[in-house]
mmCIF file of C-alpha atoms in Angstrom:
data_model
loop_
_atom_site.group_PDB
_atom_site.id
_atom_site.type_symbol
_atom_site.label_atom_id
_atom_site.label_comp_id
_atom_site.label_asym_id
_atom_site.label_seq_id
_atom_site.Cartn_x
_atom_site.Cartn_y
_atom_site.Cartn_z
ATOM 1 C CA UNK A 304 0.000 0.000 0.000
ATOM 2 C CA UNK A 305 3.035 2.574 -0.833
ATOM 3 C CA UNK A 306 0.317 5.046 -2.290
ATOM 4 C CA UNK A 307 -1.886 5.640 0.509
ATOM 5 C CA UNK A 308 -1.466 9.251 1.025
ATOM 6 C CA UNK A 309 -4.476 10.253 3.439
ATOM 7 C CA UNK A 310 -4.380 8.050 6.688
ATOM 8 C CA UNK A 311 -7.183 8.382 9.153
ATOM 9 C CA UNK A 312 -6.292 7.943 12.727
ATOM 10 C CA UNK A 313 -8.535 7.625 15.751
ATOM 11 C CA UNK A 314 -7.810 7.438 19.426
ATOM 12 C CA UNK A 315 -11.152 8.729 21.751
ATOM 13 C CA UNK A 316 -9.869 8.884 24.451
ATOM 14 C CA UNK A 317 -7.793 10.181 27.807
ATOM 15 C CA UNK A 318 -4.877 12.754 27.433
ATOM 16 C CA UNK A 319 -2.097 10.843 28.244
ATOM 17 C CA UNK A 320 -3.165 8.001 25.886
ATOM 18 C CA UNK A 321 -3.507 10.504 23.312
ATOM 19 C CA UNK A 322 -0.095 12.359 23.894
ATOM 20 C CA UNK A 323 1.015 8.609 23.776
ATOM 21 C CA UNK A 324 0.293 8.597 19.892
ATOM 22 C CA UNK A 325 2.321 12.302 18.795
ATOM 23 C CA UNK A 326 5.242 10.540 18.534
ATOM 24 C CA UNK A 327 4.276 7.851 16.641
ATOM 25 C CA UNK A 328 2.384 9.762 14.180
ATOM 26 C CA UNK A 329 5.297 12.900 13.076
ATOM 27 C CA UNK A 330 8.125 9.625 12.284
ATOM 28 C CA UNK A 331 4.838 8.272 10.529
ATOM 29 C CA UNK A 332 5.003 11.620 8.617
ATOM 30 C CA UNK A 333 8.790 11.729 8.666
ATOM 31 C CA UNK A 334 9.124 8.218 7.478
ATOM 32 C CA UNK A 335 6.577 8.602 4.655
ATOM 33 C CA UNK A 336 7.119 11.797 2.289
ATOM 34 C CA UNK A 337 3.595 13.137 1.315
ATOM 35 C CA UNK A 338 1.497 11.388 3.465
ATOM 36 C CA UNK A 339 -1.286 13.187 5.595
ATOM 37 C CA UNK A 340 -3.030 12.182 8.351
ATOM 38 C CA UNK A 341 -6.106 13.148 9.766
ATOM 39 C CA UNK A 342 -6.292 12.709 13.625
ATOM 40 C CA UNK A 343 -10.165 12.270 15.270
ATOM 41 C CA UNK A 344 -9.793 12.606 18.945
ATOM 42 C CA UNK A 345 -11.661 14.257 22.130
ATOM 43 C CA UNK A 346 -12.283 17.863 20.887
ATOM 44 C CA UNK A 347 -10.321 19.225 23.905
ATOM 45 C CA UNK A 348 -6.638 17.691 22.519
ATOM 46 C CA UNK A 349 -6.237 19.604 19.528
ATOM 47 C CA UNK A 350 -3.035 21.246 21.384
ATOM 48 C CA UNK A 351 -1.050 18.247 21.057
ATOM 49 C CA UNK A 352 -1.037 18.404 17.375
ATOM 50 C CA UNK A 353 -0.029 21.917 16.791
ATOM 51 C CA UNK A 354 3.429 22.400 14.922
ATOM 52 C CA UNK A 355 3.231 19.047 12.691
ATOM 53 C CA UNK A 356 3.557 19.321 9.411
ATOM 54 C CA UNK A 357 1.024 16.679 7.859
ATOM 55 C CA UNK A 358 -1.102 16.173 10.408
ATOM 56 C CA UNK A 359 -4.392 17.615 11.176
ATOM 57 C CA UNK A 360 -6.920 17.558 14.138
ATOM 58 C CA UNK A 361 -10.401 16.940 13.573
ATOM 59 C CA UNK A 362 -12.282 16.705 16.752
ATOM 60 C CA UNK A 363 -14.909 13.956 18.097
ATOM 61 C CA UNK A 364 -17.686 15.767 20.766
ATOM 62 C CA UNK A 365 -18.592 11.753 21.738
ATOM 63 C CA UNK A 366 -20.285 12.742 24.515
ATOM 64 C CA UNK A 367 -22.491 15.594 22.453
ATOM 65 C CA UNK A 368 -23.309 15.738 18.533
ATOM 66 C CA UNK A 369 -21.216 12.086 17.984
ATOM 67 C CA UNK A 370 -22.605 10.237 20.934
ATOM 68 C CA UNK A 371 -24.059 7.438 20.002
ATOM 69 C CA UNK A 372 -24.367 4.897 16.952
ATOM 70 C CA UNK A 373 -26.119 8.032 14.683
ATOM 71 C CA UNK A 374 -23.348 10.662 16.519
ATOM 72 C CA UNK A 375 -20.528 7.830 15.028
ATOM 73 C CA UNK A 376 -22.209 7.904 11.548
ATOM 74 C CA UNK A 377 -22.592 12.001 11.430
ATOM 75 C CA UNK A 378 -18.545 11.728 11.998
ATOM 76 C CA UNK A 379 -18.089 9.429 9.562
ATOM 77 C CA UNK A 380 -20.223 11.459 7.064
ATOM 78 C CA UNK A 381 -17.836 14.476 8.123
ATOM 79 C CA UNK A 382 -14.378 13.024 7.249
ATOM 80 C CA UNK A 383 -15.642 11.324 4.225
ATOM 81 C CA UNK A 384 -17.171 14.578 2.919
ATOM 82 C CA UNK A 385 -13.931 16.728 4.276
ATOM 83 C CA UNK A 386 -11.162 14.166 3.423
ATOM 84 C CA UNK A 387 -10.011 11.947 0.656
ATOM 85 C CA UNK A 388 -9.320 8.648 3.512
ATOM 86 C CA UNK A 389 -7.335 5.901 1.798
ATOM 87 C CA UNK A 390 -7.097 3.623 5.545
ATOM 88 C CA UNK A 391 -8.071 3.739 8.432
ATOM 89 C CA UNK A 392 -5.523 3.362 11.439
ATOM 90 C CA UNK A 393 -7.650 2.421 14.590
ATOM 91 C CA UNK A 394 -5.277 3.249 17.899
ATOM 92 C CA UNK A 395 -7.903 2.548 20.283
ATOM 93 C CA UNK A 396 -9.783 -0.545 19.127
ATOM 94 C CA UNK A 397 -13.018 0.326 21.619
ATOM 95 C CA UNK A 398 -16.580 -0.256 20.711
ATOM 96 C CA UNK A 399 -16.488 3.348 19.584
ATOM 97 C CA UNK A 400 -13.668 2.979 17.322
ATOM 98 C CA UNK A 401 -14.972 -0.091 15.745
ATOM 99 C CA UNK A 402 -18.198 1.095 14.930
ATOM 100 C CA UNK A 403 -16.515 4.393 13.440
ATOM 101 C CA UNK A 404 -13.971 2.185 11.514
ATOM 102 C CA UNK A 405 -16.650 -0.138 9.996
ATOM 103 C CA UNK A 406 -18.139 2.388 8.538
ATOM 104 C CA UNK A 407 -15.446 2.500 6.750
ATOM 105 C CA UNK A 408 -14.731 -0.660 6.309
ATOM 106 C CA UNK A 409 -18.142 -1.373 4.839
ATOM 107 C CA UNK A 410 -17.305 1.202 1.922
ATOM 108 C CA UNK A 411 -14.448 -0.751 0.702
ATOM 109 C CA UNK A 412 -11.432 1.736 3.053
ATOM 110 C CA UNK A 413 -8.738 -0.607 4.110
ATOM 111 C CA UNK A 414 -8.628 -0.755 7.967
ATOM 112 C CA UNK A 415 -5.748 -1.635 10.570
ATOM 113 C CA UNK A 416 -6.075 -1.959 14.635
ATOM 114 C CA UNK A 417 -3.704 -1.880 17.734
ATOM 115 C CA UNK A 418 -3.600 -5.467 19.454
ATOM 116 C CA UNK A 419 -3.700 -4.023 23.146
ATOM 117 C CA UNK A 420 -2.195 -7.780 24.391
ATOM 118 C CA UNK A 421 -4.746 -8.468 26.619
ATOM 119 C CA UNK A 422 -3.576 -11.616 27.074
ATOM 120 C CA UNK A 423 -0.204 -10.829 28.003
ATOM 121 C CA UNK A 424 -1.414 -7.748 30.426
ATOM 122 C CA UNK A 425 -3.890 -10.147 32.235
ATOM 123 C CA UNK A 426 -0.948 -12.490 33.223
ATOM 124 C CA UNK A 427 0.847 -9.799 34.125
ATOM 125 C CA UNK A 428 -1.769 -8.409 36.801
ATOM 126 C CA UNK A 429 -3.301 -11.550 38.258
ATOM 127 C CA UNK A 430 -2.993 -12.566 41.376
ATOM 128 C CA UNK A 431 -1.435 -15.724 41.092
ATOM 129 C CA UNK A 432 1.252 -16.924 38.929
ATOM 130 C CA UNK A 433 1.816 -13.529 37.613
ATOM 131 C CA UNK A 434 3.754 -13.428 35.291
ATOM 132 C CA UNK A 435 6.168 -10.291 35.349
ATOM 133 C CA UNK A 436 8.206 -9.422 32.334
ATOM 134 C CA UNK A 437 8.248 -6.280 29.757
ATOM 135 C CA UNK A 438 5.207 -6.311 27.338
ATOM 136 C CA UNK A 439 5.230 -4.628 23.966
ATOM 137 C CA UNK A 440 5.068 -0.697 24.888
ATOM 138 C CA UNK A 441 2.243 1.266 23.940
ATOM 139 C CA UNK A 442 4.085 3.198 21.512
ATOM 140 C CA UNK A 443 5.367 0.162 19.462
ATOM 141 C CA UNK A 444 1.880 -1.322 19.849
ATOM 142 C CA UNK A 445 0.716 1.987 17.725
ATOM 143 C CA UNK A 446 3.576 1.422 15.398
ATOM 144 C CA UNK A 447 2.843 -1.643 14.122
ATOM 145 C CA UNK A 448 -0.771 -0.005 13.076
ATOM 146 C CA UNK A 449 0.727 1.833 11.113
ATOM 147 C CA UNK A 450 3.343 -0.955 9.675
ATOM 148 C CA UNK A 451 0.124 -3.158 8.765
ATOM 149 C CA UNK A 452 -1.219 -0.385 6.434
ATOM 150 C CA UNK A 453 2.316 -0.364 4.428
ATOM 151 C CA UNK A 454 3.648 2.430 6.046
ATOM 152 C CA UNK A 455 7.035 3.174 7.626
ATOM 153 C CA UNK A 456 7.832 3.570 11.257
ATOM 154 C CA UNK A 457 11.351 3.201 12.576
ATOM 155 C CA UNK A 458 10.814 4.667 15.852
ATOM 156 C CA UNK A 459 13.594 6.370 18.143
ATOM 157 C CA UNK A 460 13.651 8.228 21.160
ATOM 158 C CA UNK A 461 14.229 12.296 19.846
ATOM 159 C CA UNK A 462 11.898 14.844 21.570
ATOM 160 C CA UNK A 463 9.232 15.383 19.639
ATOM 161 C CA UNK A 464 8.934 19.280 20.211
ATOM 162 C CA UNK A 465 11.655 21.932 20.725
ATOM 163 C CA UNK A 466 10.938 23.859 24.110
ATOM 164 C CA UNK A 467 8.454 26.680 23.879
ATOM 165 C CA UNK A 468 8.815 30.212 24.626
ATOM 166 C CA UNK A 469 6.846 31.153 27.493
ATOM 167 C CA UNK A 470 3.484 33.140 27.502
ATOM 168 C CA UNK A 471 3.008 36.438 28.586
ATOM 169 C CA UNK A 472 0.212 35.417 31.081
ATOM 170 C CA UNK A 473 2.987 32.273 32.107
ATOM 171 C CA UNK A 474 5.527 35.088 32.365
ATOM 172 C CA UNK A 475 3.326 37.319 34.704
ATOM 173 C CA UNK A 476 2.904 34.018 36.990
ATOM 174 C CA UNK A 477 6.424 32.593 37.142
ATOM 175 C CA UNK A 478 8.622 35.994 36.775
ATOM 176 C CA UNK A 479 12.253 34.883 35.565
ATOM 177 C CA UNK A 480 14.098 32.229 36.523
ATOM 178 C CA UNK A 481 16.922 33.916 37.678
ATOM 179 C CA UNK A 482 18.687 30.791 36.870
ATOM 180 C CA UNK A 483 16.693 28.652 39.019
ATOM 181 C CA UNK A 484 15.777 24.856 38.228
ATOM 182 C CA UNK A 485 11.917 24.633 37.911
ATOM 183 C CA UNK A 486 10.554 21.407 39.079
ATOM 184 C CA UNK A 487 7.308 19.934 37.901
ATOM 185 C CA UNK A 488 5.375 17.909 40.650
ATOM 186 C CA UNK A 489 1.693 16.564 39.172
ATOM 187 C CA UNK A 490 0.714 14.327 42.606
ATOM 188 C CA UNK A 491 -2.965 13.291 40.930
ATOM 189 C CA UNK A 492 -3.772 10.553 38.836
ATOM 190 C CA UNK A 493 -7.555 8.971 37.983
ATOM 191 C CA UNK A 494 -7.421 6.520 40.550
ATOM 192 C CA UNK A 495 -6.710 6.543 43.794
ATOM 193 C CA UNK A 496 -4.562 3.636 43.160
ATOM 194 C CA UNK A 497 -2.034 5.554 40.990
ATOM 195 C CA UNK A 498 -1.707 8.308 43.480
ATOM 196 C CA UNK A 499 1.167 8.942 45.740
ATOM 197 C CA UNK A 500 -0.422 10.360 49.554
ATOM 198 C CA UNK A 501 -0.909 13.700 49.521
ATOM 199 C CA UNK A 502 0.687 14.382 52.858
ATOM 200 C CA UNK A 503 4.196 11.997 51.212
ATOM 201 C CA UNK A 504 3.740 14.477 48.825
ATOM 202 C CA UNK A 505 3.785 17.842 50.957
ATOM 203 C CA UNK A 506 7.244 15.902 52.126
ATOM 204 C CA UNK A 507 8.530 15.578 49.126
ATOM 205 C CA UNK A 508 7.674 19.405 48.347
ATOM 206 C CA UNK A 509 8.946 20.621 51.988
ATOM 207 C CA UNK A 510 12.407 18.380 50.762
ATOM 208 C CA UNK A 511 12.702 20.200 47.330
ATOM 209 C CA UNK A 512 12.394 23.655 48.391
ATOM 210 C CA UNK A 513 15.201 23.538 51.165
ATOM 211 C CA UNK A 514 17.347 24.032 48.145
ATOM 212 C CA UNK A 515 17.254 27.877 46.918
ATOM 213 C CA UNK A 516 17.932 27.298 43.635
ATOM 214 C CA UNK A 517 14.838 25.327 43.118
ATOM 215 C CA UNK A 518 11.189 26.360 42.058
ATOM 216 C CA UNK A 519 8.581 23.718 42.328
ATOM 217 C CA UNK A 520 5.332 24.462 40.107
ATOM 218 C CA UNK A 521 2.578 22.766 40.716
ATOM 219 C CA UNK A 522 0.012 21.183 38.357
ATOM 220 C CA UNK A 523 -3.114 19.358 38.202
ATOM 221 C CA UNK A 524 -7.180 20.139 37.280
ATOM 222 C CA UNK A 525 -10.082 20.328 38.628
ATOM 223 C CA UNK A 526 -11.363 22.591 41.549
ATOM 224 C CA UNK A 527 -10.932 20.220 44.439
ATOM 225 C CA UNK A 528 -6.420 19.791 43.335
ATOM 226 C CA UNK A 529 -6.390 23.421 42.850
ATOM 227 C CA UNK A 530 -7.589 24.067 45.850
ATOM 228 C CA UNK A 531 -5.665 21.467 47.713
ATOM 229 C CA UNK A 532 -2.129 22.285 45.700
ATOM 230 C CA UNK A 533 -2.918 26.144 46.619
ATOM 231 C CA UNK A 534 -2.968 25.027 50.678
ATOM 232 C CA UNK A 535 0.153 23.349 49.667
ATOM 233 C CA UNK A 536 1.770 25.674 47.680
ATOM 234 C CA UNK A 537 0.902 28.139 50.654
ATOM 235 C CA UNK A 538 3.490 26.303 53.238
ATOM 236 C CA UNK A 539 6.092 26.646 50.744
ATOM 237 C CA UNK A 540 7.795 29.823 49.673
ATOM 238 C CA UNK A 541 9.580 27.638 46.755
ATOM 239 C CA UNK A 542 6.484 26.479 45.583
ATOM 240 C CA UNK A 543 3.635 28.175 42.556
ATOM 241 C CA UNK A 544 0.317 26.949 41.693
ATOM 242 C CA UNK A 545 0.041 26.369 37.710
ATOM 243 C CA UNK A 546 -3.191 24.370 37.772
ATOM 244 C CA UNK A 547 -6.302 25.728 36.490
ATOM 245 C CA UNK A 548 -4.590 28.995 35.342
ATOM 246 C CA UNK A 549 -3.172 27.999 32.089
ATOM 247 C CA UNK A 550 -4.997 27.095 28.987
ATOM 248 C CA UNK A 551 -3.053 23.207 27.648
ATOM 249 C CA UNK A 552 -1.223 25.127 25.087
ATOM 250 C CA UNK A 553 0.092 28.124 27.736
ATOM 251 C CA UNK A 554 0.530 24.674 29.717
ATOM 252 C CA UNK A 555 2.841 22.942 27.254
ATOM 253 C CA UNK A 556 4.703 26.016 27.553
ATOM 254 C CA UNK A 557 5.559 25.865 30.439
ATOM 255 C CA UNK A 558 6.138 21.821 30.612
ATOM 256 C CA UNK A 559 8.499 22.471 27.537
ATOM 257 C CA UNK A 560 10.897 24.365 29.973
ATOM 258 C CA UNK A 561 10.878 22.081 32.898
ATOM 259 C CA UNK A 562 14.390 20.579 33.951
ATOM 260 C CA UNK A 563 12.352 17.642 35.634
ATOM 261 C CA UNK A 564 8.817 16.715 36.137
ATOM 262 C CA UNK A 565 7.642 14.154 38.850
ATOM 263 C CA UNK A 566 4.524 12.498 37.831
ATOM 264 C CA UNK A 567 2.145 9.471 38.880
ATOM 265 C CA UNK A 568 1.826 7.389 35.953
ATOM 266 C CA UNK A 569 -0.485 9.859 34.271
ATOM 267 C CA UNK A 570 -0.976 12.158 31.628
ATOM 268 C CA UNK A 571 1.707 14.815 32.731
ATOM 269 C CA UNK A 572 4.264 12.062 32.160
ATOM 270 C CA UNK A 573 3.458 12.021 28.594
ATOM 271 C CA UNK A 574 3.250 15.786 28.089
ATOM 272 C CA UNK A 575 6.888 16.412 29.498
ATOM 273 C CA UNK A 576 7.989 12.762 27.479
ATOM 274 C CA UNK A 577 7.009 14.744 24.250
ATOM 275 C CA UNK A 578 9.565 18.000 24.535
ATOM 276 C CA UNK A 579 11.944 15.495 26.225
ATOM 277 C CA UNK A 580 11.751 16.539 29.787
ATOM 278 C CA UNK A 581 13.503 14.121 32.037
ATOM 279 C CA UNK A 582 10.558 12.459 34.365
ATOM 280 C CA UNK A 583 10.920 10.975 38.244
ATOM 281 C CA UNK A 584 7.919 8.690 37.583
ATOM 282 C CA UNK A 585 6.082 7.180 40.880
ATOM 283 C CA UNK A 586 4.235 4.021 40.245
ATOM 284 C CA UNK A 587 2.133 1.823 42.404
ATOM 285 C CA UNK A 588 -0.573 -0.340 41.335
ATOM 286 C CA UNK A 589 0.455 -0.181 37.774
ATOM 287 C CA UNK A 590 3.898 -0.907 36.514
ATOM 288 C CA UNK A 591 6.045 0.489 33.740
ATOM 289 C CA UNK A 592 5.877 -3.182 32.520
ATOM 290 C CA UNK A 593 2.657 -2.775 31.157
ATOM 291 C CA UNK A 594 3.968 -0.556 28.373
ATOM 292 C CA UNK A 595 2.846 2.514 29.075
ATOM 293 C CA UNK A 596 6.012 4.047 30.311
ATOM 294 C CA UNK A 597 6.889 7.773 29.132
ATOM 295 C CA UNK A 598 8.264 8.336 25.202
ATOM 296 C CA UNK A 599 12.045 8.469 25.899
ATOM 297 C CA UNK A 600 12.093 7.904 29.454
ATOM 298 C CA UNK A 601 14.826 6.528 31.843
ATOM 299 C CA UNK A 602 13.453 3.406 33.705
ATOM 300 C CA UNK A 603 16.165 3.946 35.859
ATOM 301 C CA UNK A 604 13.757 7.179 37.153
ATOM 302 C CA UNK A 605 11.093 5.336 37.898
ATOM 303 C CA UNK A 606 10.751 5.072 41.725
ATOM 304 C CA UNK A 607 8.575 2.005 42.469
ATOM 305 C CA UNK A 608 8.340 -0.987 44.967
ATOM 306 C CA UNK A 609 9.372 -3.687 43.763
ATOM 307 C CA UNK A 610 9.923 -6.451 46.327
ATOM 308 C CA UNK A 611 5.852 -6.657 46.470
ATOM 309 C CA UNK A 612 4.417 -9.754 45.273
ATOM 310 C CA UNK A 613 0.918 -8.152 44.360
ATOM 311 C CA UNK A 614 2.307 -5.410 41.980
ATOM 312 C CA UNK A 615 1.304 -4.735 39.036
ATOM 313 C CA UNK A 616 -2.819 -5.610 40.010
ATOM 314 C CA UNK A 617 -4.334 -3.615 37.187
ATOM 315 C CA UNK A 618 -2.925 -1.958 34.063
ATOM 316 C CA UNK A 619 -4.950 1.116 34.625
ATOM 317 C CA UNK A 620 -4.981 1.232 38.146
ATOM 318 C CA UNK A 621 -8.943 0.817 38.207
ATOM 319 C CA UNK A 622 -8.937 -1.690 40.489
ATOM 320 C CA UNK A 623 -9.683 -1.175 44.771
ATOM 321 C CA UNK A 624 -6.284 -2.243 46.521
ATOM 322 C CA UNK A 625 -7.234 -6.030 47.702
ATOM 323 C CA UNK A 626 -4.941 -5.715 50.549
ATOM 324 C CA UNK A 627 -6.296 -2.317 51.924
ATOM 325 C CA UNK A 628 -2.896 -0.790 52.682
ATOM 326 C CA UNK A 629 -2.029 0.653 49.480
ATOM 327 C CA UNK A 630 1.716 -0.535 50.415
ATOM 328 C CA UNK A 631 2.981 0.055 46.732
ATOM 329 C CA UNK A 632 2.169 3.731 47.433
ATOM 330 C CA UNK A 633 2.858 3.929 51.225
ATOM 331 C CA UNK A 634 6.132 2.342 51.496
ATOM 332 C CA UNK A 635 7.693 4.640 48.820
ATOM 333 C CA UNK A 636 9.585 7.035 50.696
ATOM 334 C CA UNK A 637 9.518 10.999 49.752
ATOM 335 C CA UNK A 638 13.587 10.319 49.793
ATOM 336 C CA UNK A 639 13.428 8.221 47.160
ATOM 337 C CA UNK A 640 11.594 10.562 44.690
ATOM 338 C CA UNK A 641 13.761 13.503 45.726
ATOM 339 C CA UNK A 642 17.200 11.633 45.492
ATOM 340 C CA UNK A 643 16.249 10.803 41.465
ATOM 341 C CA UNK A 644 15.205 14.618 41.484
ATOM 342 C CA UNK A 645 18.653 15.678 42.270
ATOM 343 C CA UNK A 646 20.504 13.016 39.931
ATOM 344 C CA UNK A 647 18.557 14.698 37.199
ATOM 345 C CA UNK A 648 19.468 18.256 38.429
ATOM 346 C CA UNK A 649 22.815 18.185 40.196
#
């Protein structure tokens, strides 16, 4: 299929899932001179395309006008009336993108899908006789979507983006540097079960801060983490709110000029992973085994337990802790993320 030239490409779904795919899809374009690709993804992502040659966003309102089996066939009716669509390249492989991809399908478009390894992740996260070993990463898994439609995709590890010049509204936040390291710490994740404490996390903050030549900024969404990162924030001299102040693009901004981030195996992993911004990952009832470890990321940085026999119990961390404890979370020690801080900084 060396002539396809107009690749459709659908992942509906969470931010860092979605950031997951930028990488893949620029050495797509890189790798394949005059091809286009036309992303459908949650209307509110359309950030993390901006600056790629070749690709363009169209955005999916699932939960509005494309809800639904007749919302799925109104987006079809879109791209086929805006685009010339030679494949389809189905990243998600969820009821949604099936039905959206059989459309499609049923009018003769050739169609590829990510194998998510079920299998293999199920074995991984049992109970018993796990069995613990690297699976296929997320990013490869996307790949080869792309390889079954003809396509080339030798993947490396380059940052995606160069680092952005800050805002003006970023700039009337942060004031200069000064020549100060800024520090990224994102404590929340969509579980509880991803989710280093809170109060672990006020030590790890209180540890960072002793050092002058350190600014912590502070991210998350939502009203409840802004308000509890501003009673944070408000102990620490060193520290700056950034959630719910920044639109994603005055976000990336400022991600782009981070010398570290520390994350929860989340979304803000992937956003720093794209402009190559070294991440202290903290992982607990996942595991970086799963695949869904940062573009370009260091395992080495990944601060986890791992002499606990229950870890990794879910790939998303959906599931309630079985032992009650939340030991994978509790017996990290705020040392241990601040130590990989410094190796990164020093």
């Amino acid at each position: 299929m060396a002539h396809t030239n107009t690749i459709l490409v659908t992942r509906l779904s969470a931010m860092g899932d979605v950031a997951m795919t930028i990488p893949v899809m620029k050495q797509v374009l890189a790798d394949n001179p005059g091809l286009q690709i036309i992303f459908v993804t949650n209307k509110n992502w359309g950030a993390l395309c901006a600056g790629i040659p070749g690709l363009t966003f169209h955005p999916a309102d699932v939960k509005g006008i494309h809800k639904g089996v007749p919302g799925l066939y109104r987006l079809f009716r879109e791209l086929k009336k805006a685009y010339s669509i030679t494949a389809v390249a189905d990243l998600h492989n969820v009821l949604r993108s099936k039905i959206l991809r059989t459309f499609f399908r049923l009018t003769g478009t050739p169609v590829a899908f990510i194998d998510k390894g079920r299998a293999e992740k199920k074995a991984l996260t049992r109970k018993e006789d796990k069995i613990l070993r690297q699976l296929t990463t997320t990013i490869e898994r996307y790949a080869t979507v792309f390889r079954q439609l003809g396509l080339r995709c030798e993947m490396g590890n380059k940052p995606v983006f160069e680092p952005r010049k800050l805002p003006g509204t970023a700039q009337e936040v942060l004031g200069y540097r000064n020549g100060k390291k800024w520090i990224g710490l994102a404590p929340f994740a969509t579980y509880q079960e991803k989710m280093y404490p809170l109060d672990k996390t006020e030590q790890v903050l209180g540890m960072l801060v002793q050092d002058p030549g350190v600014e912590v900024l502070l991210m998350g969404g939502g009203k409840t983490e802004v308000e509890q990162l501003t009673a944070m924030a408000a102990k620490f001299p060193g520290a700056k709110v950034i959630a719910g102040r920044f639109s994603l693009p005055e976000e990336l901004s400022i991600i782009s000029q981070l010398d570290v981030m520390i994350s929860m195996d989340s979304a803000n992993m992937h956003l720093a992973s794209l402009f190559g911004v070294p991440v202290v990952s903290v992982w607990g009832a996942t595991h970086p085994y799963a695949g869904f470890m940062g573009y370009g990321q260091r395992e080495e940085l990944a601060v986890q337990v791992t002499d606990l026999g229950c870890r990794p119990c879910s790939v998303f961390g959906n599931k309630p802790c079985f032992r009650g404890d939340h030991a994978c979370m509790q017996w990290i020690q705020p040392a241990q993320i601040t130590a990989k801080v410094k190796e990164v900084i020093s």
